[in-house]
Structure formats: structure tokens, C-alpha cells
Amino acid sequence: QLVRSVTVVGSMARGPQDTSASVRHFVEHGIETWARDSMGARLGSELPPDAVEWWIRLTCRTPRSTILGLLPRASGIDVTADLPNIRCPVLVITTDSKRRPVNSTRAWQSLIPNSELVALPGDAYHPAASNPDTCARVTADFLRRVSAA
């Protein structure tokens, strides 16, 4: 009742099925190689190399304990059953990436009664990082529309 709207960018309703390979890679090779190996899929093929490097350096600042605390538990996250209970307007922004195809996002987004999906061009599964200006513009447009209603 207190939330007027929600915007979700590049997210999932259910965590990845198995994070053990990521955890193993991180433990054996460290955060930098883990970040370098995974950043391409996260940020897509269109982000300039200097921006990708900036994200890698930012990720490398994450404490080891945080990553080791989150990664093993991520596969247990599943909010799918809660989605039909969301009553405020919801904007879901995604791309059609290999890891998070737009149809997969549409499947859970359609469970939210008053929601809409915007699929941006590109192959990043973190569009807020790869295309922040477009995400901000789309969100601002959505907020103007729902606040006027």
C-alpha cells in the first residue's frame, strides 16, 4: 500500500539453477578472473572496453565474504509465487540476452497484474549497467505515466 510503483531492470524472479561453478571459479582463481570471465555476458558486446574495465575494477572492490555469502545462496532465491500479489504498477526492463532471454523475463513479468515489459536492444543481461541512460529515460517516462493515472 505504501509503494506507488516498482521498476525492475535486468532481473530474474528465480536465481540461477546452479552457482557451484561460479563459486569454484571464484575460490580457485579469485575475484578478478571471475569478474573478467563473467563480465562479457553481463555487460554485452556493445559497451566500450574502458567501461567494461571500470565495471571489472568496481566488482573487484566487493569483499570476498560478500561474494562467498551470496553466490552459493543465489540458486535458492525464488519470488515467483509473490509476483501476483504485487498491486502497484511495475515496469520490467530487459534485453534479449542469451542468459536471460526476453521470453523468460516475460514469463514471470506476466504474473504481475499491473506490469509492463520493455525489451531494449542489446545482449547485456545487466542493461542498467550497459545502457543506464536509456533505462533512466524509460523509467522516467513510466513514472510520469503512472503518476498521471
PDB file of C-alpha atoms in Angstrom:
ATOM      1  CA  GLN A   1       0.000   0.000   0.000  1.00  0.00           C
ATOM      2  CA  LEU A   2       2.904   2.335   0.581  1.00  0.00           C
ATOM      3  CA  VAL A   3       4.661   1.621  -2.721  1.00  0.00           C
ATOM      4  CA  ARG A   4       3.462   3.648  -5.700  1.00  0.00           C
ATOM      5  CA  SER A   5       5.455   1.804  -8.372  1.00  0.00           C
ATOM      6  CA  VAL A   6       8.359  -0.562  -8.913  1.00  0.00           C
ATOM      7  CA  THR A   7      10.947  -0.666 -11.667  1.00  0.00           C
ATOM      8  CA  VAL A   8      12.979  -3.848 -12.164  1.00  0.00           C
ATOM      9  CA  VAL A   9      15.943  -3.769 -14.533  1.00  0.00           C
ATOM     10  CA  GLY A  10      17.653  -6.895 -15.851  1.00  0.00           C
ATOM     11  CA  SER A  11      16.485  -9.107 -13.039  1.00  0.00           C
ATOM     12  CA  MET A  12      15.129 -12.580 -12.588  1.00  0.00           C
ATOM     13  CA  ALA A  13      12.347 -13.936 -10.386  1.00  0.00           C
ATOM     14  CA  ARG A  14      14.316 -17.086  -9.699  1.00  0.00           C
ATOM     15  CA  GLY A  15      18.030 -17.403  -9.087  1.00  0.00           C
ATOM     16  CA  PRO A  16      20.286 -19.446 -11.359  1.00  0.00           C
ATOM     17  CA  GLN A  17      19.878 -23.215 -11.024  1.00  0.00           C
ATOM     18  CA  ASP A  18      23.463 -23.929 -10.042  1.00  0.00           C
ATOM     19  CA  THR A  19      26.113 -21.498  -8.860  1.00  0.00           C
ATOM     20  CA  SER A  20      28.717 -24.095  -7.889  1.00  0.00           C
ATOM     21  CA  ALA A  21      30.879 -23.492 -10.991  1.00  0.00           C
ATOM     22  CA  SER A  22      30.961 -19.746 -10.286  1.00  0.00           C
ATOM     23  CA  VAL A  23      31.799 -20.346  -6.634  1.00  0.00           C
ATOM     24  CA  ARG A  24      34.536 -22.826  -7.572  1.00  0.00           C
ATOM     25  CA  HIS A  25      35.993 -20.430 -10.165  1.00  0.00           C
ATOM     26  CA  PHE A  26      35.955 -17.575  -7.667  1.00  0.00           C
ATOM     27  CA  VAL A  27      37.620 -19.645  -4.928  1.00  0.00           C
ATOM     28  CA  GLU A  28      40.268 -21.120  -7.230  1.00  0.00           C
ATOM     29  CA  HIS A  29      41.097 -18.064  -9.326  1.00  0.00           C
ATOM     30  CA  GLY A  30      39.966 -15.018  -7.353  1.00  0.00           C
ATOM     31  CA  ILE A  31      37.582 -12.176  -7.921  1.00  0.00           C
ATOM     32  CA  GLU A  32      39.363 -10.510 -10.828  1.00  0.00           C
ATOM     33  CA  THR A  33      39.425 -13.538 -13.115  1.00  0.00           C
ATOM     34  CA  TRP A  34      35.844 -14.357 -12.087  1.00  0.00           C
ATOM     35  CA  ALA A  35      34.809 -10.783 -12.956  1.00  0.00           C
ATOM     36  CA  ARG A  36      36.727 -10.808 -16.246  1.00  0.00           C
ATOM     37  CA  ASP A  37      35.288 -14.185 -17.247  1.00  0.00           C
ATOM     38  CA  SER A  38      31.689 -13.198 -16.460  1.00  0.00           C
ATOM     39  CA  MET A  39      31.600  -9.504 -17.358  1.00  0.00           C
ATOM     40  CA  GLY A  40      31.174 -10.002 -21.113  1.00  0.00           C
ATOM     41  CA  ALA A  41      27.804 -11.699 -20.703  1.00  0.00           C
ATOM     42  CA  ARG A  42      26.711  -9.219 -18.047  1.00  0.00           C
ATOM     43  CA  LEU A  43      27.529  -6.100 -19.991  1.00  0.00           C
ATOM     44  CA  GLY A  44      27.058  -7.361 -23.540  1.00  0.00           C
ATOM     45  CA  SER A  45      29.012  -6.766 -26.687  1.00  0.00           C
ATOM     46  CA  GLU A  46      28.294  -3.062 -27.225  1.00  0.00           C
ATOM     47  CA  LEU A  47      29.793  -1.465 -24.110  1.00  0.00           C
ATOM     48  CA  PRO A  48      33.169   0.191 -24.790  1.00  0.00           C
ATOM     49  CA  PRO A  49      36.196  -1.652 -23.364  1.00  0.00           C
ATOM     50  CA  ASP A  50      37.030   1.158 -20.923  1.00  0.00           C
ATOM     51  CA  ALA A  51      33.525   0.935 -19.438  1.00  0.00           C
ATOM     52  CA  VAL A  52      33.841  -2.841 -19.118  1.00  0.00           C
ATOM     53  CA  GLU A  53      37.187  -2.366 -17.370  1.00  0.00           C
ATOM     54  CA  TRP A  54      35.582   0.155 -14.990  1.00  0.00           C
ATOM     55  CA  TRP A  55      32.891  -2.417 -14.043  1.00  0.00           C
ATOM     56  CA  ILE A  56      35.540  -5.105 -13.532  1.00  0.00           C
ATOM     57  CA  ARG A  57      37.502  -2.821 -11.195  1.00  0.00           C
ATOM     58  CA  LEU A  58      34.305  -1.931  -9.326  1.00  0.00           C
ATOM     59  CA  THR A  59      33.397  -5.608  -8.957  1.00  0.00           C
ATOM     60  CA  CYS A  60      36.898  -6.352  -7.666  1.00  0.00           C
ATOM     61  CA  ARG A  61      36.225  -3.982  -4.763  1.00  0.00           C
ATOM     62  CA  THR A  62      33.486  -6.313  -3.498  1.00  0.00           C
ATOM     63  CA  PRO A  63      34.621  -8.074  -0.325  1.00  0.00           C
ATOM     64  CA  ARG A  64      35.358 -11.772  -0.780  1.00  0.00           C
ATOM     65  CA  SER A  65      32.979 -12.559   2.092  1.00  0.00           C
ATOM     66  CA  THR A  66      30.110 -10.840   0.263  1.00  0.00           C
ATOM     67  CA  ILE A  67      30.573 -12.880  -2.897  1.00  0.00           C
ATOM     68  CA  LEU A  68      31.020 -16.131  -0.988  1.00  0.00           C
ATOM     69  CA  GLY A  69      27.929 -15.277   1.055  1.00  0.00           C
ATOM     70  CA  LEU A  70      25.739 -14.520  -1.959  1.00  0.00           C
ATOM     71  CA  LEU A  71      26.782 -16.890  -4.749  1.00  0.00           C
ATOM     72  CA  PRO A  72      26.005 -20.198  -3.008  1.00  0.00           C
ATOM     73  CA  ARG A  73      22.585 -18.906  -1.909  1.00  0.00           C
ATOM     74  CA  ALA A  74      21.517 -17.305  -5.177  1.00  0.00           C
ATOM     75  CA  SER A  75      20.094 -20.535  -6.574  1.00  0.00           C
ATOM     76  CA  GLY A  76      17.661 -20.668  -3.632  1.00  0.00           C
ATOM     77  CA  ILE A  77      16.050 -17.333  -4.484  1.00  0.00           C
ATOM     78  CA  ASP A  78      12.565 -17.646  -5.973  1.00  0.00           C
ATOM     79  CA  VAL A  79       9.968 -14.881  -5.668  1.00  0.00           C
ATOM     80  CA  THR A  80       7.697 -16.245  -8.414  1.00  0.00           C
ATOM     81  CA  ALA A  81       4.856 -17.085  -6.020  1.00  0.00           C
ATOM     82  CA  ASP A  82       4.860 -13.497  -4.703  1.00  0.00           C
ATOM     83  CA  LEU A  83       4.558 -11.800  -8.102  1.00  0.00           C
ATOM     84  CA  PRO A  84       0.737 -11.999  -8.426  1.00  0.00           C
ATOM     85  CA  ASN A  85       0.463 -10.178  -5.076  1.00  0.00           C
ATOM     86  CA  ILE A  86       2.158  -7.014  -6.333  1.00  0.00           C
ATOM     87  CA  ARG A  87      -0.567  -4.404  -6.793  1.00  0.00           C
ATOM     88  CA  CYS A  88       1.291  -1.256  -7.790  1.00  0.00           C
ATOM     89  CA  PRO A  89       2.348  -0.519 -11.385  1.00  0.00           C
ATOM     90  CA  VAL A  90       5.542  -2.370 -12.295  1.00  0.00           C
ATOM     91  CA  LEU A  91       7.969  -1.685 -15.111  1.00  0.00           C
ATOM     92  CA  VAL A  92      10.312  -4.507 -16.100  1.00  0.00           C
ATOM     93  CA  ILE A  93      13.238  -3.550 -18.335  1.00  0.00           C
ATOM     94  CA  THR A  94      15.269  -6.283 -20.014  1.00  0.00           C
ATOM     95  CA  THR A  95      17.159  -7.225 -23.158  1.00  0.00           C
ATOM     96  CA  ASP A  96      17.163 -10.431 -25.156  1.00  0.00           C
ATOM     97  CA  SER A  97      20.422 -11.828 -23.817  1.00  0.00           C
ATOM     98  CA  LYS A  98      21.462 -15.453 -24.050  1.00  0.00           C
ATOM     99  CA  ARG A  99      21.487 -15.803 -20.283  1.00  0.00           C
ATOM    100  CA  ARG A 100      18.165 -14.017 -19.754  1.00  0.00           C
ATOM    101  CA  PRO A 101      16.061 -14.304 -22.914  1.00  0.00           C
ATOM    102  CA  VAL A 102      13.180 -11.855 -23.149  1.00  0.00           C
ATOM    103  CA  ASN A 103      10.676 -14.732 -23.227  1.00  0.00           C
ATOM    104  CA  SER A 104      11.935 -15.940 -19.837  1.00  0.00           C
ATOM    105  CA  THR A 105      11.505 -12.470 -18.410  1.00  0.00           C
ATOM    106  CA  ARG A 106       8.065 -12.140 -19.999  1.00  0.00           C
ATOM    107  CA  ALA A 107       7.011 -15.418 -18.361  1.00  0.00           C
ATOM    108  CA  TRP A 108       7.432 -14.060 -14.824  1.00  0.00           C
ATOM    109  CA  GLN A 109       6.581 -10.439 -15.648  1.00  0.00           C
ATOM    110  CA  SER A 110       3.173 -11.543 -16.952  1.00  0.00           C
ATOM    111  CA  LEU A 111       2.357 -12.857 -13.458  1.00  0.00           C
ATOM    112  CA  ILE A 112       2.384  -9.290 -12.113  1.00  0.00           C
ATOM    113  CA  PRO A 113      -1.123  -7.869 -12.669  1.00  0.00           C
ATOM    114  CA  ASN A 114      -0.310  -4.235 -13.440  1.00  0.00           C
ATOM    115  CA  SER A 115       3.037  -4.592 -15.182  1.00  0.00           C
ATOM    116  CA  GLU A 116       4.638  -3.850 -18.491  1.00  0.00           C
ATOM    117  CA  LEU A 117       7.774  -5.113 -20.163  1.00  0.00           C
ATOM    118  CA  VAL A 118      10.251  -3.042 -22.141  1.00  0.00           C
ATOM    119  CA  ALA A 119      12.830  -5.047 -24.071  1.00  0.00           C
ATOM    120  CA  LEU A 120      15.803  -2.895 -25.011  1.00  0.00           C
ATOM    121  CA  PRO A 121      18.059  -3.811 -27.901  1.00  0.00           C
ATOM    122  CA  GLY A 122      21.330  -5.426 -26.965  1.00  0.00           C
ATOM    123  CA  ASP A 123      22.705  -8.580 -25.441  1.00  0.00           C
ATOM    124  CA  ALA A 124      23.670  -7.488 -21.932  1.00  0.00           C
ATOM    125  CA  TYR A 125      21.828  -9.100 -19.075  1.00  0.00           C
ATOM    126  CA  HIS A 126      22.543  -6.071 -16.879  1.00  0.00           C
ATOM    127  CA  PRO A 127      21.006  -3.287 -19.002  1.00  0.00           C
ATOM    128  CA  ALA A 128      21.153  -0.810 -16.116  1.00  0.00           C
ATOM    129  CA  ALA A 129      24.935  -1.079 -16.333  1.00  0.00           C
ATOM    130  CA  SER A 130      25.264  -1.316 -20.103  1.00  0.00           C
ATOM    131  CA  ASN A 131      22.623   1.253 -21.021  1.00  0.00           C
ATOM    132  CA  PRO A 132      21.891   3.414 -17.957  1.00  0.00           C
ATOM    133  CA  ASP A 133      20.671   6.487 -19.849  1.00  0.00           C
ATOM    134  CA  THR A 134      18.025   4.536 -21.747  1.00  0.00           C
ATOM    135  CA  CYS A 135      16.922   2.729 -18.587  1.00  0.00           C
ATOM    136  CA  ALA A 136      16.613   6.064 -16.772  1.00  0.00           C
ATOM    137  CA  ARG A 137      14.622   7.608 -19.631  1.00  0.00           C
ATOM    138  CA  VAL A 138      12.259   4.632 -19.904  1.00  0.00           C
ATOM    139  CA  THR A 139      11.782   4.664 -16.125  1.00  0.00           C
ATOM    140  CA  ALA A 140      11.111   8.408 -16.045  1.00  0.00           C
ATOM    141  CA  ASP A 141       8.515   8.033 -18.827  1.00  0.00           C
ATOM    142  CA  PHE A 142       6.866   5.184 -16.916  1.00  0.00           C
ATOM    143  CA  LEU A 143       6.781   7.205 -13.689  1.00  0.00           C
ATOM    144  CA  ARG A 144       5.196  10.176 -15.484  1.00  0.00           C
ATOM    145  CA  ARG A 145       2.520   7.926 -16.962  1.00  0.00           C
ATOM    146  CA  VAL A 146       1.639   6.092 -13.757  1.00  0.00           C
ATOM    147  CA  SER A 147       1.665   9.232 -11.638  1.00  0.00           C
ATOM    148  CA  ALA A 148      -0.719  10.917 -14.075  1.00  0.00           C
ATOM    149  CA  ALA A 149      -3.145   7.976 -13.936  1.00  0.00           C
TER     150      ALA A 149
END
